[in-house]
Amino acid sequence: MGHIVNQEREYRLLQQRLDQNITGAPYSPVFIRILQLLFSPAEAAIARKIPLRPVAIAALARKTGLEPEDLRQKLLIMAEKGLVFDFEYKGQCHVVLAPVVIGFFEFVYMRSRDNLDLRELAELFEEYMFRDDRFARDVFRETTQLGRTLVREEALGDYSEVLDWEKASQVITTAETVGISLCACRHKAGHLDKACAAPLRTCLTFGNSARILINKGMAEAATVGEAMQVLEQCKQAGLAQIADNVQHAVGFMCNCCGCCCGMFQAVRTFNIRTAIVTSNWAAQIDSSRCTGCGLCVKACPVEAITVDSASGAERPRAVCEPELCLGCGVCYTACKLGCISMASRDRRVMVPETTFDRMVTMAIERGKLSNFLFDDPSRLSHRALGRIAAVIEKSAPVKALMAVKPIRSAFLTAIAAGANIKR
């Protein structure tokens, strides 16, 4: 009986560890069941001791009490399942615990596999993520998000102000390595018998992310030409392009439908309007030409367009809510009369330059900066500094200061410098 209690304790501690991630993992009996299906009790015991930032396996071995080679073999199995990331850095193998998203949820469903009950997991993930809003609000609270919208370049004409990182084609053609995987969201929906007819092999990864996934069999190596074909196929299928919310070294590009995508569901189901960062454009509809056919309404993945058929109007016409519009341009392609154009927003969207900038910004906004910087509970200095940082970041004056862009930028620079010091 004590053995069973100890096993349950390991999963509860692992849940608490995952909840320290920037995107969180709130407790639920359903989530504990997901962890039990994915992690063995021994794996859970190891996983909860892995820092949120990369750690050398040699250092982790000292922390767990396992021999380095024994630990490495166990971590390799976990990495194959998509539960941890492992990679070589300066001749040493490092590992980091995968969050729920973008993390082990995607890695479970980015390929077909027969060593897991994917239908049971799909039912559990669906219940955990969408039967109530706790998980979605943990992941998508505040304004800096994991994903940002890419506008369709063909909808902009000859816009000189569009930047390279805003172009899907540029993200693909400049990538050193490209990987193609199954769309995790549609694959999961397929196991629930409610996937749409959109293509399934549509998830694109780039650079280091692609290399790791290809190495673990979660993505197929692809050429730039093949990736561009996938992009064109997805545009024809009415899918929106959502990319890694960074300017440099973009790690992924999803091709998303409004019905299956978890990010879009957060917008549609729970009205979390900031779940996806918009592009710098919004749809503009020429009401003098619109006939109210409704094709753009069906195409919009976040239901930002409606048909106004109020009495007194000369004829029904489509109306776009600019605050909800993602600026993806899917409606532009759907409109057969050329009534829709993409207009530049009055205020440009702030996109972090690098993944580190994004993570620190998200940590500040979510009150988790101490978890991100000082996440090794075995060291007294980290515990002490973590408590201090937690007090500082939750204070009202600091929150107000972070809203001032120059101060925020200087703060991030200082944090980056401090975090890069070798311990």
Coordinates of C-alpha atoms in Angstrom, one line a residue:
M1 CA 0.0 0.0 0.0
G2 CA 2.9 2.4 0.8
H3 CA 4.4 1.6 -2.6
I4 CA 1.2 2.8 -4.3
V5 CA 1.1 5.9 -2.2
N6 CA 4.7 6.7 -3.0
Q7 CA 4.0 6.3 -6.7
E8 CA 1.1 8.7 -6.5
R9 CA 3.3 11.1 -4.7
E10 CA 5.9 11.1 -7.5
Y11 CA 3.2 12.0 -10.0
R12 CA 1.9 14.8 -7.8
L13 CA 5.4 16.2 -7.4
L14 CA 6.0 15.9 -11.1
Q15 CA 2.8 17.9 -11.7
Q16 CA 4.0 20.6 -9.3
R17 CA 7.3 20.7 -11.2
L18 CA 5.6 21.1 -14.5
D19 CA 3.4 23.8 -13.1
Q20 CA 6.5 25.9 -12.4
N21 CA 7.0 26.1 -16.2
I22 CA 6.1 29.5 -17.7
T23 CA 3.0 28.0 -19.4
G24 CA 2.0 26.0 -16.3
A25 CA 0.2 22.7 -15.6
P26 CA -2.6 23.1 -13.0
Y27 CA -3.5 20.1 -10.9
S28 CA -6.3 17.9 -12.1
P29 CA -6.9 14.1 -11.5
V30 CA -7.2 13.9 -15.3
F31 CA -3.7 15.4 -15.7
I32 CA -2.3 12.9 -13.1
R33 CA -3.7 10.1 -15.2
I34 CA -2.0 11.6 -18.3
L35 CA 1.3 11.6 -16.5
Q36 CA 0.8 8.0 -15.4
L37 CA 0.3 6.9 -19.0
L38 CA 3.4 8.8 -20.2
F39 CA 5.8 8.4 -17.3
S40 CA 6.7 5.2 -15.4
P41 CA 7.0 5.9 -11.6
A42 CA 10.8 5.8 -12.0
E43 CA 10.7 8.2 -14.9
A44 CA 8.5 10.6 -12.9
A45 CA 10.9 10.5 -10.0
I46 CA 13.8 11.5 -12.4
A47 CA 11.7 14.1 -14.3
R48 CA 10.7 16.1 -11.3
K49 CA 14.3 16.7 -10.5
I50 CA 15.2 18.0 -13.9
P51 CA 15.6 21.8 -13.9
L52 CA 13.5 24.0 -16.2
R53 CA 16.7 25.1 -18.0
P54 CA 19.2 22.6 -19.6
V55 CA 21.4 20.7 -17.2
A56 CA 24.4 18.4 -17.9
I57 CA 23.6 14.7 -17.3
A58 CA 26.7 14.4 -15.1
A59 CA 25.3 17.1 -12.8
L60 CA 21.8 15.6 -12.9
A61 CA 23.3 12.2 -12.0
R62 CA 24.7 13.6 -8.8
K63 CA 21.3 15.1 -8.0
T64 CA 19.4 11.8 -8.6
G65 CA 22.0 9.5 -7.1
L66 CA 22.1 7.4 -10.3
E67 CA 25.2 6.4 -12.3
P68 CA 25.7 8.8 -15.3
E69 CA 25.5 6.0 -17.9
D70 CA 22.4 4.4 -16.2
L71 CA 20.7 7.9 -16.1
R72 CA 21.6 8.6 -19.7
Q73 CA 20.0 5.4 -20.9
K74 CA 16.8 6.2 -18.9
L75 CA 16.8 9.7 -20.3
L76 CA 17.2 8.4 -23.9
I77 CA 14.0 6.4 -23.5
M78 CA 12.2 9.4 -22.1
A79 CA 13.5 11.5 -25.0
E80 CA 12.2 9.0 -27.5
K81 CA 8.8 9.4 -26.0
G82 CA 9.1 13.2 -26.2
L83 CA 9.1 13.8 -22.4
V84 CA 12.5 15.5 -22.3
F85 CA 14.8 17.2 -24.7
D86 CA 18.4 15.9 -24.9
F87 CA 21.2 17.4 -26.9
E88 CA 25.0 17.8 -27.1
Y89 CA 26.6 21.0 -25.9
K90 CA 30.3 21.5 -25.7
G91 CA 31.0 17.8 -25.7
Q92 CA 28.5 17.1 -22.9
C93 CA 25.0 15.6 -23.1
H94 CA 22.4 18.0 -21.6
V95 CA 18.7 17.5 -20.9
V96 CA 15.7 19.7 -20.1
L97 CA 12.2 18.7 -19.0
A98 CA 9.6 19.3 -21.7
P99 CA 6.6 21.4 -20.7
V100 CA 3.0 20.3 -21.6
V101 CA 2.9 22.8 -24.5
I102 CA 4.8 23.4 -26.6
G103 CA 6.2 20.1 -25.4
F104 CA 5.1 16.5 -24.7
F105 CA 1.5 17.0 -25.9
E106 CA 2.8 17.8 -29.4
F107 CA 5.6 15.2 -29.3
V108 CA 3.1 12.5 -28.5
Y109 CA 1.0 13.3 -31.6
M110 CA 3.6 14.5 -34.1
R111 CA 4.0 10.9 -35.4
S112 CA 2.0 7.7 -35.5
R113 CA 3.0 5.2 -32.7
D114 CA 1.8 1.9 -31.3
N115 CA 3.4 2.0 -27.9
L116 CA 0.8 4.3 -26.4
D117 CA -3.0 4.3 -26.2
L118 CA -3.4 7.4 -28.3
R119 CA -7.2 7.4 -28.1
E120 CA -7.3 7.3 -24.3
L121 CA -4.7 10.0 -24.2
A122 CA -6.6 12.1 -26.7
E123 CA -9.8 11.8 -24.5
L124 CA -7.7 12.8 -21.4
F125 CA -6.0 15.8 -23.1
E126 CA -9.3 17.0 -24.5
E127 CA -10.9 16.9 -21.0
Y128 CA -7.9 18.5 -19.4
M129 CA -7.4 21.3 -22.0
F130 CA -11.0 22.1 -22.9
R131 CA -13.6 20.9 -20.5
D132 CA -12.8 23.9 -18.3
D133 CA -10.6 26.9 -18.8
R134 CA -8.0 26.5 -16.1
F135 CA -5.3 25.0 -18.3
A136 CA -5.9 27.4 -21.2
R137 CA -5.8 30.4 -19.0
D138 CA -2.6 29.2 -17.4
V139 CA -1.0 28.8 -20.8
F140 CA -2.4 31.9 -22.6
R141 CA -2.7 34.5 -19.8
E142 CA -1.1 37.9 -20.3
T143 CA 0.0 39.3 -23.7
T144 CA 3.3 37.6 -24.7
Q145 CA 2.5 34.2 -26.2
L146 CA 4.1 31.1 -27.8
G147 CA 2.7 31.7 -31.2
R148 CA 2.2 34.6 -33.6
T149 CA 0.2 35.0 -36.8
L150 CA 1.9 35.2 -40.2
V151 CA 0.0 37.3 -42.7
R152 CA -0.3 35.9 -46.2
E153 CA 2.2 37.8 -48.3
E154 CA 0.1 37.7 -51.4
A155 CA -2.6 39.7 -49.5
L156 CA -0.2 42.6 -49.0
G157 CA 0.7 43.5 -52.6
D158 CA 4.0 45.4 -52.7
Y159 CA 4.2 46.3 -49.0
S160 CA 7.7 47.6 -48.4
E161 CA 7.2 47.6 -44.6
V162 CA 6.8 43.9 -44.2
L163 CA 9.9 42.4 -42.5
D164 CA 11.6 39.1 -43.3
W165 CA 10.5 37.4 -40.0
E166 CA 6.9 38.3 -40.9
K167 CA 7.0 36.3 -44.1
A168 CA 6.3 32.5 -44.1
S169 CA 8.3 32.1 -47.2
Q170 CA 11.4 33.8 -45.7
V171 CA 11.2 31.7 -42.5
I172 CA 11.2 28.5 -44.7
T173 CA 13.8 29.5 -47.3
T174 CA 16.4 30.8 -44.7
A175 CA 16.2 27.7 -42.5
E176 CA 19.3 25.5 -42.3
T177 CA 17.3 22.4 -41.4
V178 CA 13.6 21.7 -42.1
G179 CA 11.4 19.0 -40.5
I180 CA 7.9 18.0 -41.4
S181 CA 5.6 16.3 -38.9
L182 CA 1.9 15.4 -38.3
C183 CA -0.2 18.2 -37.0
A184 CA -0.5 17.2 -33.3
C185 CA -3.9 18.9 -32.9
R186 CA -5.6 17.3 -35.9
H187 CA -3.9 13.9 -35.1
K188 CA -5.4 14.0 -31.6
A189 CA -8.8 15.1 -33.0
G190 CA -8.6 12.1 -35.4
H191 CA -8.4 9.7 -32.4
L192 CA -11.6 11.4 -31.1
D193 CA -13.3 10.9 -34.5
K194 CA -13.8 14.6 -35.0
A195 CA -10.8 15.7 -37.1
C196 CA -11.6 18.0 -40.1
A197 CA -10.5 17.2 -43.7
A198 CA -7.5 19.4 -43.7
P199 CA -4.1 17.9 -44.5
L200 CA -2.4 16.2 -41.6
R201 CA 1.3 16.3 -42.5
T202 CA 1.6 20.1 -42.0
C203 CA 3.8 20.9 -39.0
L204 CA 7.0 22.6 -39.9
T205 CA 10.1 22.9 -37.7
F206 CA 13.4 24.6 -38.3
G207 CA 17.0 24.8 -37.2
N208 CA 17.9 23.1 -33.9
S209 CA 14.2 22.2 -33.2
A210 CA 14.0 20.4 -36.5
R211 CA 17.3 18.6 -35.9
I212 CA 16.2 17.3 -32.5
L213 CA 12.8 16.1 -33.8
I214 CA 14.3 14.5 -36.8
N215 CA 16.9 12.7 -34.7
K216 CA 14.1 11.3 -32.4
G217 CA 11.9 10.2 -35.3
M218 CA 9.3 12.9 -34.6
A219 CA 9.8 14.7 -37.9
E220 CA 11.0 13.8 -41.4
A221 CA 13.9 15.7 -42.9
A222 CA 12.6 17.9 -45.7
T223 CA 14.0 20.2 -48.4
V224 CA 13.0 23.9 -48.6
G225 CA 11.1 23.0 -51.8
E226 CA 9.1 20.4 -50.0
A227 CA 8.3 22.7 -47.1
M228 CA 7.2 25.4 -49.6
Q229 CA 4.8 22.8 -51.2
V230 CA 3.4 22.1 -47.8
L231 CA 2.8 25.8 -47.2
E232 CA 1.1 26.2 -50.5
Q233 CA -1.1 23.1 -49.9
C234 CA -2.1 24.5 -46.5
K235 CA -3.0 27.9 -47.9
Q236 CA -5.2 26.2 -50.5
A237 CA -6.9 24.3 -47.7
G238 CA -7.7 27.5 -45.9
L239 CA -5.2 27.0 -43.0
A240 CA -3.7 29.9 -41.1
Q241 CA 0.1 30.1 -40.5
I242 CA 1.1 30.4 -36.8
A243 CA 4.8 30.7 -36.1
D244 CA 7.2 30.7 -33.2
N245 CA 6.8 34.2 -31.5
V246 CA 10.3 35.3 -32.1
Q247 CA 12.1 37.4 -34.8
H248 CA 15.3 35.3 -35.1
A249 CA 15.8 31.5 -35.3
V250 CA 12.1 30.7 -35.7
G251 CA 11.7 27.2 -34.4
F252 CA 8.2 26.2 -35.8
M253 CA 5.4 27.0 -38.1
C254 CA 2.0 25.5 -37.6
N255 CA -0.7 25.4 -40.3
C256 CA -3.8 25.7 -38.2
C257 CA -7.5 25.1 -38.7
G258 CA -10.1 26.8 -36.5
C259 CA -11.7 23.5 -35.4
C260 CA -8.8 21.4 -34.2
C261 CA -6.1 23.9 -33.2
G262 CA -5.6 24.3 -29.4
M263 CA -4.6 27.9 -29.7
F264 CA -7.7 28.8 -31.8
Q265 CA -9.9 26.8 -29.4
A266 CA -8.6 29.0 -26.6
V267 CA -9.9 32.0 -28.5
R268 CA -13.2 30.4 -29.7
T269 CA -14.1 28.4 -26.6
F270 CA -12.9 30.5 -23.8
N271 CA -12.7 34.0 -25.4
I272 CA -9.0 34.3 -24.6
R273 CA -8.4 36.9 -27.3
T274 CA -4.7 37.3 -26.7
A275 CA -4.0 33.5 -27.0
I276 CA -2.3 34.2 -30.4
V277 CA -0.3 37.3 -31.2
T278 CA -1.7 39.0 -34.2
S279 CA 0.2 40.1 -37.3
N280 CA 0.7 43.7 -38.0
W281 CA -2.3 43.7 -40.4
A282 CA -6.0 43.3 -40.1
A283 CA -8.7 42.5 -42.6
Q284 CA -10.5 45.4 -44.2
I285 CA -13.8 44.7 -46.1
D286 CA -15.1 46.9 -48.9
S287 CA -18.7 47.0 -48.1
S288 CA -19.7 48.6 -51.4
R289 CA -18.6 45.4 -53.2
C290 CA -19.5 42.7 -50.6
T291 CA -22.6 40.6 -51.3
G292 CA -22.7 38.9 -47.9
C293 CA -22.0 35.4 -49.4
G294 CA -20.4 34.3 -46.1
L295 CA -17.3 32.6 -47.5
C296 CA -15.0 34.7 -45.4
V297 CA -17.2 33.9 -42.3
K298 CA -16.6 30.2 -42.8
A299 CA -12.9 30.8 -43.5
C300 CA -12.0 32.9 -40.4
P301 CA -10.5 30.6 -37.8
V302 CA -11.4 32.8 -34.8
E303 CA -14.9 33.9 -35.9
A304 CA -13.9 37.5 -36.2
I305 CA -16.2 38.0 -39.3
T306 CA -19.9 38.0 -39.3
V307 CA -22.6 38.9 -41.9
D308 CA -24.6 41.9 -41.0
S309 CA -28.1 41.5 -42.4
A310 CA -29.8 44.1 -40.2
S311 CA -33.0 45.7 -41.5
G312 CA -32.5 48.9 -43.3
A313 CA -29.2 47.7 -45.0
E314 CA -29.3 47.7 -48.7
R315 CA -28.0 44.1 -48.7
P316 CA -26.2 41.7 -46.3
R317 CA -22.5 42.4 -46.0
A318 CA -19.6 41.0 -44.1
V319 CA -18.2 42.9 -41.1
C320 CA -14.8 42.2 -39.4
E321 CA -14.1 42.9 -35.7
P322 CA -10.6 44.3 -35.9
E323 CA -9.7 43.7 -32.2
L324 CA -10.4 39.9 -32.7
C325 CA -8.9 39.7 -36.2
L326 CA -5.5 37.9 -36.2
G327 CA -4.4 39.3 -39.5
C328 CA -3.8 35.9 -41.1
G329 CA -5.3 36.7 -44.5
V330 CA -7.2 33.5 -44.8
C331 CA -10.4 35.5 -45.5
Y332 CA -8.5 37.4 -48.3
T333 CA -8.0 34.1 -50.1
A334 CA -11.6 32.9 -49.5
C335 CA -13.2 36.0 -50.9
K336 CA -14.1 35.4 -54.6
L337 CA -15.0 39.0 -55.3
G338 CA -11.8 40.7 -54.1
C339 CA -13.6 42.6 -51.4
I340 CA -11.0 42.0 -48.7
S341 CA -7.6 43.6 -48.3
M342 CA -5.1 43.6 -45.4
A343 CA -4.6 47.0 -43.8
S344 CA -1.7 47.9 -41.6
R345 CA -2.5 48.2 -37.9
D346 CA -2.1 51.6 -36.2
R347 CA 0.1 50.1 -33.5
R348 CA 2.9 47.6 -34.4
V349 CA 3.0 44.3 -32.6
M350 CA 5.9 43.8 -30.3
V351 CA 7.6 40.4 -31.1
P352 CA 10.6 39.2 -28.9
E353 CA 13.9 39.0 -30.8
T354 CA 15.0 35.6 -29.5
T355 CA 13.5 32.6 -27.6
F356 CA 15.3 33.7 -24.5
D357 CA 13.8 37.2 -24.7
R358 CA 10.3 35.6 -25.2
M359 CA 10.7 33.3 -22.2
V360 CA 11.9 36.0 -19.9
T361 CA 9.1 38.3 -20.9
M362 CA 6.5 35.6 -20.4
A363 CA 8.0 34.8 -17.0
I364 CA 7.8 38.4 -16.0
E365 CA 4.2 38.7 -17.1
R366 CA 3.2 35.5 -15.4
G367 CA 5.0 36.1 -12.1
K368 CA 7.3 33.2 -12.8
L369 CA 10.7 34.9 -13.3
S370 CA 12.1 33.3 -10.1
N371 CA 11.1 29.8 -11.4
F372 CA 12.9 30.5 -14.7
L373 CA 16.1 31.9 -13.3
F374 CA 16.5 30.1 -10.0
D375 CA 14.9 26.7 -10.6
D376 CA 17.4 24.4 -8.9
P377 CA 15.8 23.8 -5.4
S378 CA 18.8 21.8 -4.2
R379 CA 20.9 24.9 -4.0
L380 CA 20.4 27.3 -1.0
S381 CA 21.6 30.3 -3.0
H382 CA 18.9 29.7 -5.7
R383 CA 16.2 29.2 -3.1
A384 CA 17.1 32.5 -1.4
L385 CA 17.5 34.5 -4.6
G386 CA 14.3 32.9 -6.0
R387 CA 12.3 34.1 -3.0
I388 CA 13.7 37.6 -3.4
A389 CA 12.9 37.7 -7.1
A390 CA 9.4 36.4 -6.5
V391 CA 8.7 39.3 -4.1
I392 CA 10.1 41.8 -6.5
E393 CA 8.4 40.7 -9.6
K394 CA 4.9 40.6 -8.0
S395 CA 5.1 44.1 -6.6
A396 CA 2.9 46.7 -8.2
P397 CA 5.6 49.2 -8.9
V398 CA 7.7 46.6 -10.8
K399 CA 4.7 45.6 -12.9
A400 CA 4.0 49.2 -13.8
L401 CA 7.7 49.7 -14.7
M402 CA 7.6 46.7 -17.0
A403 CA 4.9 48.4 -19.1
V404 CA 7.4 51.2 -20.0
K405 CA 9.3 49.8 -23.0
P406 CA 12.8 51.3 -22.4
I407 CA 12.8 50.2 -18.8
R408 CA 11.5 46.8 -19.8
S409 CA 14.2 46.5 -22.5
A410 CA 17.0 47.5 -20.0
F411 CA 15.7 45.1 -17.4
L412 CA 15.7 42.2 -19.9
T413 CA 19.2 43.0 -21.0
A414 CA 20.4 42.9 -17.4
I415 CA 18.6 39.6 -16.7
A416 CA 20.1 38.1 -19.8
A417 CA 23.6 39.1 -18.7
G418 CA 23.1 37.6 -15.3
A419 CA 21.5 34.4 -16.5
N420 CA 24.4 33.8 -18.9
I421 CA 27.0 33.7 -16.1
K422 CA 28.2 30.2 -15.6
R423 CA 27.3 28.8 -12.2

